[in-house]
Amino acid sequence: MTLNLAIILPTLNERDNLAPLVARIEQALGADGWEAIIVDDNSDDGTADAARELAHADPRIRVIQRIGRRGLASAAIEGMCATAAPFVAVMDADHQHDPALLPDMLAAVQTGECDIAVASRFAEGGSAAGLDNARREQASGWANRIARRITGVTLSDPMSGFFLIETQRLRQLAPSLSGIGFKILLDILSASNPSLRVREFPLQFAKRLSGESKLDRAVAFEFLVGLYDRSFGRLIPTRFALFGTVGALGVGVHFAVLSMLFLTAGRSFALATIIATFVAMSFNFWLNNWLTYRDRRLRGWAAVTKGWIGFCLTCSVGAFANVAAATLLEARGANWAIAALAGIIIGAVWNYALSSKFVWGRY
Ligand SMILES: Nc1nc2c(ncn2[C@@H]2O[C@H](COP(=O)(O)OP(=O)(O)O)[C@@H](O)[C@H]2O)c(=O)[nH]1
Ligand SMILES: [Mg+2]
């Protein structure tokens, strides 16, 4: 039997889930006609090794190990582009998605009944009992409404990570997928014009078998980031926009600390400014580490301290560039507000470029 369906399994620390999942896929699809591609972002629990061990004994299994890369969406895209199978499905590797749906989903796309088959927790007959908390269910509610508006498609579960599509169609869309933040399904639906015809399959969303969730807390945030990326990302790059927003919050922190020390506690302006600058820089470092660079987050005492010192140094140079540019422009007769703004933009771009490379990037 020739290769017909590829199942893409993005993984981050899912070592113990792989072997039982392959068994369940085989149970659903039979012995051949399919392959499973595990796309692992260099998990530190040895997922890639476990995957290779399976693959060694079973040619239906393939492994892509990505080094220095992170992200569910980009892992899924890369996996989907790595198969010769005419149909491709993406599903979670943690057993929350039931492979038993695959044959029906495949049949629906293969017969042309729909362009994309989506497993839905909220379709009639589905269930979200495996959802960890009520907050996520709530987030799904407003996310659904926004998703409907941007994709023009009515979906009961636009945040679903379990779908099946013709590979050729996916390859056509791939260049216009953003691969950032967004749940990959929304990315695909909003990239295609005319809209894809969707059919939903009720999913009994299960509890994950082993390991822990990586996305729980960040779902709403990722969604907003994806939304921004789709709408304005070409104008101002998403990461720079996040960096700038964090910087603006830092200005707020600076003023709060400054007024507390200078106005309320009666310290000298110079001392209050130095402390406020320091607190604001540390706050910015912390927030950027959590949000802007969440995919490259520095962890552990040593790495964080080193990053924090690097960030403070970078920002000091940025502040100098800011002041130098602003005073130069003002001295040349530019309007003071425009000079100040130019200084801020130069400082921000400088800080962004340098800290991106030297604090969170790789040399
Ligand atoms: N390759 C890769 N896989 C990821 C990444 N983040 C999550 N995953 C995988 O995507 C699937 C869904 O993630 P999970 O943490 O279960 O999200 P949740 O079900 O929304 O809580 C799992 O198979 C994860 O191992 C990532 O950054 N890279
Ligand atoms: Mg999960």
PDB file of C-alpha atoms in Angstrom, residues 1 50 83 106 157 188 268 288 337:
ATOM      1  CA  MET A   1       0.000   0.000   0.000  1.00  0.00           C
ATOM      2  CA  ALA A  50      13.029   7.827  22.246  1.00  0.00           C
ATOM      3  CA  THR A  83       6.199  14.433   3.862  1.00  0.00           C
ATOM      4  CA  LEU A 106      -9.288  11.380   6.078  1.00  0.00           C
ATOM      5  CA  ASP A 157     -13.234  25.212  18.309  1.00  0.00           C
ATOM      6  CA  ILE A 188      -4.123  28.266   7.859  1.00  0.00           C
ATOM      7  CA  SER A 268      17.609  63.836  46.024  1.00  0.00           C
ATOM      8  CA  ASN A 288      10.886  40.703  28.224  1.00  0.00           C
ATOM      9  CA  ALA A 337       9.326  67.011  21.171  1.00  0.00           C
TER      10      ALA A 337
END
